[in-house]
mmCIF file of C-alpha atoms in Angstrom:
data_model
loop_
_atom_site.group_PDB
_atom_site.id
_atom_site.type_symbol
_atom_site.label_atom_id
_atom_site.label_comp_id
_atom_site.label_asym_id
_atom_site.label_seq_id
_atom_site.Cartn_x
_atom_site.Cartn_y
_atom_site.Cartn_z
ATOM 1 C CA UNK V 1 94.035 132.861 101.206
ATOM 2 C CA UNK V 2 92.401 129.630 100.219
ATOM 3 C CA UNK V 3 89.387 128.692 102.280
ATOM 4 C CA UNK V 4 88.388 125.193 102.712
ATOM 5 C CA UNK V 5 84.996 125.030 104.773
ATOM 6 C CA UNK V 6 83.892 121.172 105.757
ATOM 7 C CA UNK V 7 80.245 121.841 106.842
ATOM 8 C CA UNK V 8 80.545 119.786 110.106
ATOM 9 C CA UNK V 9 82.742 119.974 112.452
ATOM 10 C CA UNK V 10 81.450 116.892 114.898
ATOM 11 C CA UNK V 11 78.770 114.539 113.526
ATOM 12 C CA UNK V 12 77.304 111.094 115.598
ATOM 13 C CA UNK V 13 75.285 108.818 113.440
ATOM 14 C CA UNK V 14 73.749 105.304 113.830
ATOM 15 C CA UNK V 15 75.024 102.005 112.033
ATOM 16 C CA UNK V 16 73.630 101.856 108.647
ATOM 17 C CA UNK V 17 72.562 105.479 107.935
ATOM 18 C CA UNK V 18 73.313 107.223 104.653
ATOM 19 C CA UNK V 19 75.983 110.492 105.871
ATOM 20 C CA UNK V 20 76.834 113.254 103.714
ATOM 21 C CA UNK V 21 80.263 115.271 104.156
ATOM 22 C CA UNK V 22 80.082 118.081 102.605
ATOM 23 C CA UNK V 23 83.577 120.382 101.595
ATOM 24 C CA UNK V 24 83.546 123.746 99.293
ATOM 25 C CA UNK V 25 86.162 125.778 98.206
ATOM 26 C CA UNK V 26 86.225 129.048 97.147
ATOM 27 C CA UNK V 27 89.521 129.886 94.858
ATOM 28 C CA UNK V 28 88.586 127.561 91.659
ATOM 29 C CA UNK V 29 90.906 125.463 92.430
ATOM 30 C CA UNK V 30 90.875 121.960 90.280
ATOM 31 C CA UNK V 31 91.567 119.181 92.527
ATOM 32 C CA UNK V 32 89.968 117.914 95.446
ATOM 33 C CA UNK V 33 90.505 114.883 98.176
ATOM 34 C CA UNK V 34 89.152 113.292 100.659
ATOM 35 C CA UNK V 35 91.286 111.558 103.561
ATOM 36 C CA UNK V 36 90.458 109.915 106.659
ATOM 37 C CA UNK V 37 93.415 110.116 109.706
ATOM 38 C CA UNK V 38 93.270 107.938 112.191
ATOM 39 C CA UNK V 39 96.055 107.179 115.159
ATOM 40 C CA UNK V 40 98.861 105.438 114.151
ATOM 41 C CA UNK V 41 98.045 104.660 110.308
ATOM 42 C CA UNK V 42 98.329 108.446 109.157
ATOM 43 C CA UNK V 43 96.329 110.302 106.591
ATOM 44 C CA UNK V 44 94.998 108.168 104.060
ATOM 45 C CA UNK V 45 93.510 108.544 100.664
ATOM 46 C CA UNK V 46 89.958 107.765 100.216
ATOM 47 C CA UNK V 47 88.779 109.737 96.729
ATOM 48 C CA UNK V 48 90.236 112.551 94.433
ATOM 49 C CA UNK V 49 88.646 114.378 91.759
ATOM 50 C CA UNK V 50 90.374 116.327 89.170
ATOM 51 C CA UNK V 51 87.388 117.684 87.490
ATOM 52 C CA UNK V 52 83.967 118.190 87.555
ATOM 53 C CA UNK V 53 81.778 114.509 87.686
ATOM 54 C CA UNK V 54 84.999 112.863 87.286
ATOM 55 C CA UNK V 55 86.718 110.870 90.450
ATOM 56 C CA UNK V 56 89.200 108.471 91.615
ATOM 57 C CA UNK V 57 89.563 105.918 93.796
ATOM 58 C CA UNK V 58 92.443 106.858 96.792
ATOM 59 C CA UNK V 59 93.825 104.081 98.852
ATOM 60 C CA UNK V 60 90.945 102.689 100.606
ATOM 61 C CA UNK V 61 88.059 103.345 98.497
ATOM 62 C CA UNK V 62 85.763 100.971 99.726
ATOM 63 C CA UNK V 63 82.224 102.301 101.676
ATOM 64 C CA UNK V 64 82.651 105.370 100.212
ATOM 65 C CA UNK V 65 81.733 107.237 97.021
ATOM 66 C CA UNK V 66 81.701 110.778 95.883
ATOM 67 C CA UNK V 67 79.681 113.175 94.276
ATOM 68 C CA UNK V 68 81.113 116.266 92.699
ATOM 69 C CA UNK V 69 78.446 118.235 90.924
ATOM 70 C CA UNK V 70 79.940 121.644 90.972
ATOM 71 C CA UNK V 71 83.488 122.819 90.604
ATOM 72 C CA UNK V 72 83.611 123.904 94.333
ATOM 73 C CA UNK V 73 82.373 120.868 95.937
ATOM 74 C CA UNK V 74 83.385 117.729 96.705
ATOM 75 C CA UNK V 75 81.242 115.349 98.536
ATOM 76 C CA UNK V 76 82.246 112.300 100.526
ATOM 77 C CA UNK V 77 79.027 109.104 101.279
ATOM 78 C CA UNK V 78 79.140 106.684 103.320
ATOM 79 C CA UNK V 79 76.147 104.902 101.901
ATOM 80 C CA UNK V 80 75.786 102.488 104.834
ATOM 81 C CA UNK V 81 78.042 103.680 108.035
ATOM 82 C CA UNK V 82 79.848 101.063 110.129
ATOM 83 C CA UNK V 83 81.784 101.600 113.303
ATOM 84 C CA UNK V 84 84.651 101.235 111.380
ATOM 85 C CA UNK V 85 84.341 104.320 109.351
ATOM 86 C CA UNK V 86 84.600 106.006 112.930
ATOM 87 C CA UNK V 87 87.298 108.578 112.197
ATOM 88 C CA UNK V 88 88.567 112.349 110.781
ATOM 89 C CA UNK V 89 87.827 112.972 107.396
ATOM 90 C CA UNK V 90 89.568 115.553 105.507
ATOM 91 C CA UNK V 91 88.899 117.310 102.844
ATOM 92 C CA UNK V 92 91.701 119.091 100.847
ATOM 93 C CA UNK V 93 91.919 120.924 97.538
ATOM 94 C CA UNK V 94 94.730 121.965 94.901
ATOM 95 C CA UNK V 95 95.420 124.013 91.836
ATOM 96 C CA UNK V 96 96.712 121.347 89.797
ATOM 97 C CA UNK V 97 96.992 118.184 89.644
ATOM 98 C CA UNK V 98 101.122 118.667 89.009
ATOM 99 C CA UNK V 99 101.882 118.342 93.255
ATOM 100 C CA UNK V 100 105.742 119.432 92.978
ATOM 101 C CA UNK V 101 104.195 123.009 91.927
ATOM 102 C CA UNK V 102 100.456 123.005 93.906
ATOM 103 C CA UNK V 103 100.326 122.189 97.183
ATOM 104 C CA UNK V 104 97.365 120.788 99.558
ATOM 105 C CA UNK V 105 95.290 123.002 101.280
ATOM 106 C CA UNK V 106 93.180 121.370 104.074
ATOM 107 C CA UNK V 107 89.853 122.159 106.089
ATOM 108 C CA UNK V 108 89.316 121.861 109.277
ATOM 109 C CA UNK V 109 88.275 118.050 109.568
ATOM 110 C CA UNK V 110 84.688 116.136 110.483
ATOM 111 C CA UNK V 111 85.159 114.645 113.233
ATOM 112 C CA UNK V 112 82.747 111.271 112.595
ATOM 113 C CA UNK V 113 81.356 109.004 115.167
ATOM 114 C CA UNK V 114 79.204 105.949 114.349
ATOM 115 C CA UNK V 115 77.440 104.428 117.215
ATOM 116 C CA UNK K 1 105.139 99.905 96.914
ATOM 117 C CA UNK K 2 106.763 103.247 98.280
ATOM 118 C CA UNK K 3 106.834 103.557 102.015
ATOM 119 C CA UNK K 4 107.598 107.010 104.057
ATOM 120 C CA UNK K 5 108.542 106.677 108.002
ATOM 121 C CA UNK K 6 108.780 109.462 109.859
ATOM 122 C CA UNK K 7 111.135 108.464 112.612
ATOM 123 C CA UNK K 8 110.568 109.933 115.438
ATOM 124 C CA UNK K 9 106.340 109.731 117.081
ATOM 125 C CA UNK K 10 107.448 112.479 119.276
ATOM 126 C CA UNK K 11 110.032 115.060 119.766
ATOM 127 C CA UNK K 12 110.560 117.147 123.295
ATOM 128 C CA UNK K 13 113.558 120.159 122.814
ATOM 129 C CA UNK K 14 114.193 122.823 124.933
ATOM 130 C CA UNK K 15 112.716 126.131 123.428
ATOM 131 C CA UNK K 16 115.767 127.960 121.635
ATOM 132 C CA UNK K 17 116.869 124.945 120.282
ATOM 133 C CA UNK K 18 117.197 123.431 116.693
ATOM 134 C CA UNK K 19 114.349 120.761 116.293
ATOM 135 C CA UNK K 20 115.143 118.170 113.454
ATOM 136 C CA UNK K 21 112.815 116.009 111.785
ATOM 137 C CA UNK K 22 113.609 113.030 109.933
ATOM 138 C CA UNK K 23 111.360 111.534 106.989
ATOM 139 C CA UNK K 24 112.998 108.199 105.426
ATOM 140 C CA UNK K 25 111.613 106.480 101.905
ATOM 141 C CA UNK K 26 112.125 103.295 101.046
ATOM 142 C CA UNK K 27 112.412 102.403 96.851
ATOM 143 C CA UNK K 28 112.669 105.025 94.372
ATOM 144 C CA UNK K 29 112.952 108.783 94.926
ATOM 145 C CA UNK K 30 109.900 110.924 94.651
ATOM 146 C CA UNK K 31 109.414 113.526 92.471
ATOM 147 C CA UNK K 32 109.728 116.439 95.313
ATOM 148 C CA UNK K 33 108.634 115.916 99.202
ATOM 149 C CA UNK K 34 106.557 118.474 100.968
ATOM 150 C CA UNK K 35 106.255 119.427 104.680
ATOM 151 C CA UNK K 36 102.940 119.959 106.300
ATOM 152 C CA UNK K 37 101.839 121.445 110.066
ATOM 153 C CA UNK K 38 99.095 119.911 111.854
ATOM 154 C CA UNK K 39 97.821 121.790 114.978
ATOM 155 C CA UNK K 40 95.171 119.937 117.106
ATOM 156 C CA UNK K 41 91.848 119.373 116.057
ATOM 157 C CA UNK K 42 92.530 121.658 112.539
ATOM 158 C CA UNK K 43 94.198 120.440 108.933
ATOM 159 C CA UNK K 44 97.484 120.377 108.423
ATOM 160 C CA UNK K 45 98.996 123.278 106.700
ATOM 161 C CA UNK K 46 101.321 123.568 104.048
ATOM 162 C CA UNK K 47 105.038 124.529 104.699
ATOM 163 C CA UNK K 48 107.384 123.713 102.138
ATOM 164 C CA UNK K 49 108.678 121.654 98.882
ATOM 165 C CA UNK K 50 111.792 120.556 98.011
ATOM 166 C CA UNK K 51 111.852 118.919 94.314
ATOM 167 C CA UNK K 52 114.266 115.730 93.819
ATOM 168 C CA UNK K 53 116.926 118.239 92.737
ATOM 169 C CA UNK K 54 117.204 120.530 95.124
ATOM 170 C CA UNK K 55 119.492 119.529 98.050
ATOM 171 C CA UNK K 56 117.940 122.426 100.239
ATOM 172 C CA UNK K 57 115.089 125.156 100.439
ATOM 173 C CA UNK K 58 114.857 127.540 103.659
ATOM 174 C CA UNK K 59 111.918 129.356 104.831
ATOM 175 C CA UNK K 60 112.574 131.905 107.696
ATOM 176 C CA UNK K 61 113.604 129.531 110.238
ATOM 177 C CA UNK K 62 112.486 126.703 108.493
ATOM 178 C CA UNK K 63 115.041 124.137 106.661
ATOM 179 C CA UNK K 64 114.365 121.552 104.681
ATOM 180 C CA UNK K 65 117.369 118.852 103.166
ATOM 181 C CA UNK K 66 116.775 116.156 100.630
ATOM 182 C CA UNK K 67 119.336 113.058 100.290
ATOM 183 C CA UNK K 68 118.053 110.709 97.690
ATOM 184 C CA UNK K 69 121.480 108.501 98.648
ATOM 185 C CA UNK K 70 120.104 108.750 102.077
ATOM 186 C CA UNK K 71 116.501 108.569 100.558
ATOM 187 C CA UNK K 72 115.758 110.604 103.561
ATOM 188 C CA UNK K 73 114.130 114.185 104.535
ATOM 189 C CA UNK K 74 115.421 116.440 106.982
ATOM 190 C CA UNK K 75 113.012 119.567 108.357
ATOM 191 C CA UNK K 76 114.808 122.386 110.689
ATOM 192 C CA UNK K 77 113.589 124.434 113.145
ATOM 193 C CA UNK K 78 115.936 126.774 114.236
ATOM 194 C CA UNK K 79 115.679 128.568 117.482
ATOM 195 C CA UNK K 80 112.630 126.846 117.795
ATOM 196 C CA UNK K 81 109.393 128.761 120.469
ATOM 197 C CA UNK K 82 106.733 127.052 122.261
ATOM 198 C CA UNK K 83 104.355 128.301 119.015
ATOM 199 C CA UNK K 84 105.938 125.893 117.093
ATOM 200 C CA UNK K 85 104.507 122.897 119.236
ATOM 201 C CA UNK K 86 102.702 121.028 116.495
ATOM 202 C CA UNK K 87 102.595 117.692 114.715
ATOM 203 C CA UNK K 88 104.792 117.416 111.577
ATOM 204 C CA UNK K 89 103.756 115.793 108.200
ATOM 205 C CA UNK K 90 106.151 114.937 104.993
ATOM 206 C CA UNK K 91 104.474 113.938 101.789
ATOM 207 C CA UNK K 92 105.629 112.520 98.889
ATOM 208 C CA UNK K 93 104.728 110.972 95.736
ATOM 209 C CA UNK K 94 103.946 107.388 95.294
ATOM 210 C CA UNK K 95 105.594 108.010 91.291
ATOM 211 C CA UNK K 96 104.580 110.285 88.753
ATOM 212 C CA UNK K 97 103.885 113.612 90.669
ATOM 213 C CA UNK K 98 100.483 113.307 90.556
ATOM 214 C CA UNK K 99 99.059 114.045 93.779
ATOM 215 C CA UNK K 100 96.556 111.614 93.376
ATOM 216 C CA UNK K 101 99.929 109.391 94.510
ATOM 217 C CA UNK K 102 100.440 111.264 97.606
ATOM 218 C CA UNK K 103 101.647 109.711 100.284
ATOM 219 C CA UNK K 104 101.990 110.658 103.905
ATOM 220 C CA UNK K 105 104.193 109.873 106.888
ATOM 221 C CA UNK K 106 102.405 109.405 110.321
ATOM 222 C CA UNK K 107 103.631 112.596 111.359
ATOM 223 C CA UNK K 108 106.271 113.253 114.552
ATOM 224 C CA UNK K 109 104.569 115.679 117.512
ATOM 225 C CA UNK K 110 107.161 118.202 118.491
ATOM 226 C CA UNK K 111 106.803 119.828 121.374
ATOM 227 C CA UNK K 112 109.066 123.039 122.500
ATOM 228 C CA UNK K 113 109.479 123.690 126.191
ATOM 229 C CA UNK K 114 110.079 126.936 127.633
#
Protein backbone atom coordinates (compact mmCIF):
# COMPACT_ATOMS: atom_id res chain seq x y z
CA UNK A 1 0.00 0.00 0.00
CA UNK A 2 1.13 3.51 -0.72
CA UNK A 3 2.17 5.48 2.32
CA UNK A 4 1.94 9.14 2.38
CA UNK A 5 3.46 10.50 5.79
CA UNK A 6 2.92 14.57 6.29
CA UNK A 7 5.38 15.15 9.21
CA UNK A 8 2.85 17.23 11.28
CA UNK A 9 -0.17 16.52 12.13
CA UNK A 10 -1.20 20.01 14.11
CA UNK A 11 1.18 22.99 13.81
CA UNK A 12 0.41 26.85 15.48
CA UNK A 13 2.72 29.49 14.21
CA UNK A 14 2.94 33.33 14.52
CA UNK A 15 2.19 35.93 11.62
CA UNK A 16 5.16 36.28 9.50
CA UNK A 17 7.23 33.13 10.30
CA UNK A 18 8.85 31.02 7.60
CA UNK A 19 6.78 27.17 7.99
CA UNK A 20 7.92 24.14 6.40
CA UNK A 21 5.39 21.18 5.47
CA UNK A 22 7.03 18.47 4.93
CA UNK A 23 5.33 15.13 2.83
CA UNK A 24 7.40 11.80 1.72
CA UNK A 25 6.37 8.98 -0.06
CA UNK A 26 7.65 5.79 -0.21
CA UNK A 27 6.49 3.80 -3.61
CA UNK A 28 8.50 6.08 -6.30
CA UNK A 29 5.75 7.39 -7.34
CA UNK A 30 6.19 10.57 -9.91
CA UNK A 31 3.76 13.14 -9.05
CA UNK A 32 3.11 15.04 -6.11
CA UNK A 33 0.48 17.92 -4.83
CA UNK A 34 -0.19 20.03 -2.45
CA UNK A 35 -3.90 21.20 -1.55
CA UNK A 36 -5.34 23.22 1.06
CA UNK A 37 -9.36 22.31 2.10
CA UNK A 38 -11.13 24.59 3.73
CA UNK A 39 -15.18 24.64 4.57
CA UNK A 40 -17.25 25.33 1.89
CA UNK A 41 -14.62 26.07 -1.04
CA UNK A 42 -13.35 22.31 -1.26
CA UNK A 43 -9.90 21.01 -1.93
CA UNK A 44 -7.90 23.27 -3.83
CA UNK A 45 -4.73 23.15 -5.78
CA UNK A 46 -1.82 24.98 -4.50
CA UNK A 47 1.51 23.24 -6.32
CA UNK A 48 2.26 19.96 -8.32
CA UNK A 49 5.44 18.55 -9.29
CA UNK A 50 5.95 15.98 -11.87
CA UNK A 51 9.57 15.52 -11.41
CA UNK A 52 12.38 16.12 -9.48
CA UNK A 53 13.23 20.30 -9.09
CA UNK A 54 10.51 20.82 -11.46
CA UNK A 55 6.92 22.39 -10.19
CA UNK A 56 3.75 23.96 -11.05
CA UNK A 57 1.67 26.41 -10.03
CA UNK A 58 -2.09 24.82 -8.82
CA UNK A 59 -4.97 27.16 -8.47
CA UNK A 60 -3.97 29.50 -5.86
CA UNK A 61 -0.34 29.64 -5.96
CA UNK A 62 0.27 32.69 -4.31
CA UNK A 63 2.30 32.68 -0.57
CA UNK A 64 3.47 29.54 -1.30
CA UNK A 65 6.41 27.84 -3.03
CA UNK A 66 7.87 24.42 -3.14
CA UNK A 67 10.91 22.68 -2.87
CA UNK A 68 11.35 19.19 -4.20
CA UNK A 69 14.91 18.04 -3.84
CA UNK A 70 14.46 14.35 -3.79
CA UNK A 71 12.09 12.10 -5.64
CA UNK A 72 10.15 11.29 -2.38
CA UNK A 73 9.56 14.66 -1.12
CA UNK A 74 7.62 17.37 -1.72
CA UNK A 75 7.77 20.42 0.34
CA UNK A 76 5.17 23.13 0.77
CA UNK A 77 6.60 27.22 2.31
CA UNK A 78 4.83 29.61 3.38
CA UNK A 79 7.61 32.14 3.34
CA UNK A 80 5.72 34.74 5.39
CA UNK A 81 2.39 33.12 7.15
CA UNK A 82 -0.81 35.18 7.35
CA UNK A 83 -4.01 34.28 9.09
CA UNK A 84 -5.30 33.59 5.95
CA UNK A 85 -3.23 30.63 5.14
CA UNK A 86 -5.06 29.19 8.35
CA UNK A 87 -6.22 25.86 6.95
CA UNK A 88 -5.60 21.80 6.00
CA UNK A 89 -2.97 21.21 3.73
CA UNK A 90 -2.73 18.09 1.86
CA UNK A 91 -0.31 16.45 0.41
CA UNK A 92 -1.03 13.75 -2.27
CA UNK A 93 1.06 11.72 -4.69
CA UNK A 94 0.53 9.67 -8.07
CA UNK A 95 2.15 7.30 -10.49
CA UNK A 96 1.66 9.28 -13.45
CA UNK A 97 0.82 12.18 -14.45
CA UNK A 98 -2.02 10.38 -16.99
CA UNK A 99 -5.07 10.74 -13.95
CA UNK A 100 -7.75 8.47 -15.91
CA UNK A 101 -5.13 5.50 -15.16
CA UNK A 102 -3.25 6.82 -11.60
CA UNK A 103 -5.16 7.85 -9.02
CA UNK A 104 -4.44 10.27 -5.86
CA UNK A 105 -3.25 8.95 -2.86
CA UNK A 106 -3.50 11.34 0.16
CA UNK A 107 -1.80 11.78 3.72
CA UNK A 108 -3.22 12.45 6.56
CA UNK A 109 -3.40 16.41 6.46
CA UNK A 110 -1.48 19.41 8.62
CA UNK A 111 -3.73 20.86 10.30
CA UNK A 112 -2.21 24.77 10.24
CA UNK A 113 -3.05 27.53 12.56
CA UNK A 114 -1.56 31.04 12.29
CA UNK A 115 -2.09 33.23 15.21
CA UNK B 1 -13.85 27.42 -16.85
CA UNK B 2 -15.16 23.84 -15.79
CA UNK B 3 -17.24 23.78 -12.67
CA UNK B 4 -18.22 20.41 -10.58
CA UNK B 5 -21.25 20.70 -7.88
CA UNK B 6 -21.86 18.12 -5.83
CA UNK B 7 -25.50 18.51 -4.99
CA UNK B 8 -26.30 17.49 -2.03
CA UNK B 9 -23.89 19.12 1.45
CA UNK B 10 -25.38 16.32 3.33
CA UNK B 11 -27.14 13.10 3.00
CA UNK B 12 -29.07 11.20 6.13
CA UNK B 13 -30.52 7.37 4.88
CA UNK B 14 -31.61 4.79 6.92
CA UNK B 15 -28.85 2.02 7.20
CA UNK B 16 -29.87 -0.79 4.57
CA UNK B 17 -30.67 1.63 2.19
CA UNK B 18 -29.26 2.71 -1.29
CA UNK B 19 -27.36 6.11 -0.78
CA UNK B 20 -26.99 8.12 -4.13
CA UNK B 21 -24.68 10.78 -4.80
CA UNK B 22 -24.95 13.22 -7.43
CA UNK B 23 -21.84 15.15 -9.05
CA UNK B 24 -23.02 17.68 -11.95
CA UNK B 25 -20.34 19.50 -14.54
CA UNK B 26 -20.98 22.30 -16.25
CA UNK B 27 -19.06 22.77 -20.07
CA UNK B 28 -17.29 20.04 -21.64
CA UNK B 29 -16.98 16.43 -20.46
CA UNK B 30 -13.91 15.34 -18.63
CA UNK B 31 -11.72 12.88 -19.58
CA UNK B 32 -12.91 10.22 -16.72
CA UNK B 33 -14.33 11.32 -13.07
CA UNK B 34 -13.09 9.67 -9.95
CA UNK B 35 -14.71 9.12 -6.51
CA UNK B 36 -12.85 9.77 -3.34
CA UNK B 37 -13.74 8.96 0.67
CA UNK B 38 -12.90 11.40 3.21
CA UNK B 39 -13.21 10.24 6.88
CA UNK B 40 -12.70 12.97 9.57
CA UNK B 41 -9.59 14.47 10.29
CA UNK B 42 -7.65 11.86 7.56
CA UNK B 43 -7.24 12.24 3.44
CA UNK B 44 -9.59 11.23 1.31
CA UNK B 45 -9.18 7.89 -0.22
CA UNK B 46 -9.49 6.70 -3.54
CA UNK B 47 -12.60 4.67 -4.69
CA UNK B 48 -13.23 4.53 -8.20
CA UNK B 49 -12.90 5.85 -12.03
CA UNK B 50 -15.14 5.85 -14.61
CA UNK B 51 -13.49 7.13 -18.07
CA UNK B 52 -15.85 9.36 -20.46
CA UNK B 53 -16.81 6.07 -22.14
CA UNK B 54 -17.85 3.98 -19.78
CA UNK B 55 -21.54 4.41 -18.77
CA UNK B 56 -20.87 2.30 -15.50
CA UNK B 57 -18.10 0.63 -13.24
CA UNK B 58 -19.18 -1.34 -9.91
CA UNK B 59 -17.08 -2.05 -7.01
CA UNK B 60 -18.64 -4.48 -4.40
CA UNK B 61 -21.41 -2.38 -3.37
CA UNK B 62 -20.18 0.53 -4.89
CA UNK B 63 -21.77 2.03 -8.31
CA UNK B 64 -20.70 4.56 -10.19
CA UNK B 65 -22.86 6.07 -13.61
CA UNK B 66 -21.57 8.63 -16.02
CA UNK B 67 -24.12 10.74 -18.33
CA UNK B 68 -22.17 13.19 -20.36
CA UNK B 69 -25.93 14.27 -21.84
CA UNK B 70 -26.70 14.70 -18.24
CA UNK B 71 -23.01 15.90 -17.69
CA UNK B 72 -23.64 14.41 -14.36
CA UNK B 73 -22.09 11.60 -11.89
CA UNK B 74 -23.98 9.22 -10.01
CA UNK B 75 -22.12 7.11 -6.92
CA UNK B 76 -24.23 4.04 -5.27
CA UNK B 77 -24.17 2.65 -2.14
CA UNK B 78 -26.13 -0.23 -1.91
CA UNK B 79 -27.34 -1.62 1.32
CA UNK B 80 -25.47 0.99 2.75
CA UNK B 81 -23.95 0.37 7.07
CA UNK B 82 -23.21 2.95 9.52
CA UNK B 83 -19.22 2.29 8.35
CA UNK B 84 -19.95 3.94 5.39
CA UNK B 85 -20.68 7.38 7.21
CA UNK B 86 -18.12 9.53 5.44
CA UNK B 87 -17.79 12.60 3.26
CA UNK B 88 -17.85 11.95 -0.52
CA UNK B 89 -15.50 13.58 -3.15
CA UNK B 90 -15.81 13.42 -7.23
CA UNK B 91 -12.90 14.68 -9.25
CA UNK B 92 -12.52 15.46 -12.56
CA UNK B 93 -10.38 16.99 -15.06
CA UNK B 94 -10.32 20.60 -15.85
CA UNK B 95 -9.25 19.22 -19.86
CA UNK B 96 -6.51 17.21 -20.91
CA UNK B 97 -6.28 14.41 -18.20
CA UNK B 98 -3.57 15.76 -16.62
CA UNK B 99 -4.07 15.73 -13.05
CA UNK B 100 -2.40 18.79 -12.66
CA UNK B 101 -6.22 19.91 -13.97
CA UNK B 102 -7.94 18.19 -11.24
CA UNK B 103 -10.75 19.47 -10.01
CA UNK B 104 -12.84 18.71 -6.98
CA UNK B 105 -16.44 18.96 -5.83
CA UNK B 106 -17.04 20.20 -2.18
CA UNK B 107 -17.88 16.87 -1.22
CA UNK B 108 -21.63 15.63 0.21
CA UNK B 109 -21.38 14.07 4.09
CA UNK B 110 -23.43 10.94 4.15
CA UNK B 111 -24.40 9.71 7.09
CA UNK B 112 -26.11 6.03 7.59
CA UNK B 113 -28.36 5.54 10.58
CA UNK B 114 -28.92 2.38 12.21
Amino acid sequence: DVKVTQSSRYLVKRTGEKVFLECVQDMDHENMFWYRQDPGLGLRLIYFSYDVKMKEKGDIPEGYSVSREKKERFSLILESASTNQTSMYLCASSLFGDGANSPLHFGNGTRLTVT
Amino acid sequence: SQKIEQNSEALNIQEGKTATLTCNYTNYSPAYLQWYRQDPGRGPVFLLLIRENEKEKRKERLKVTFDTTLKQSLFHITASQPADSATYLCALDHYGGSQGNLIFGKGTKLSVKP
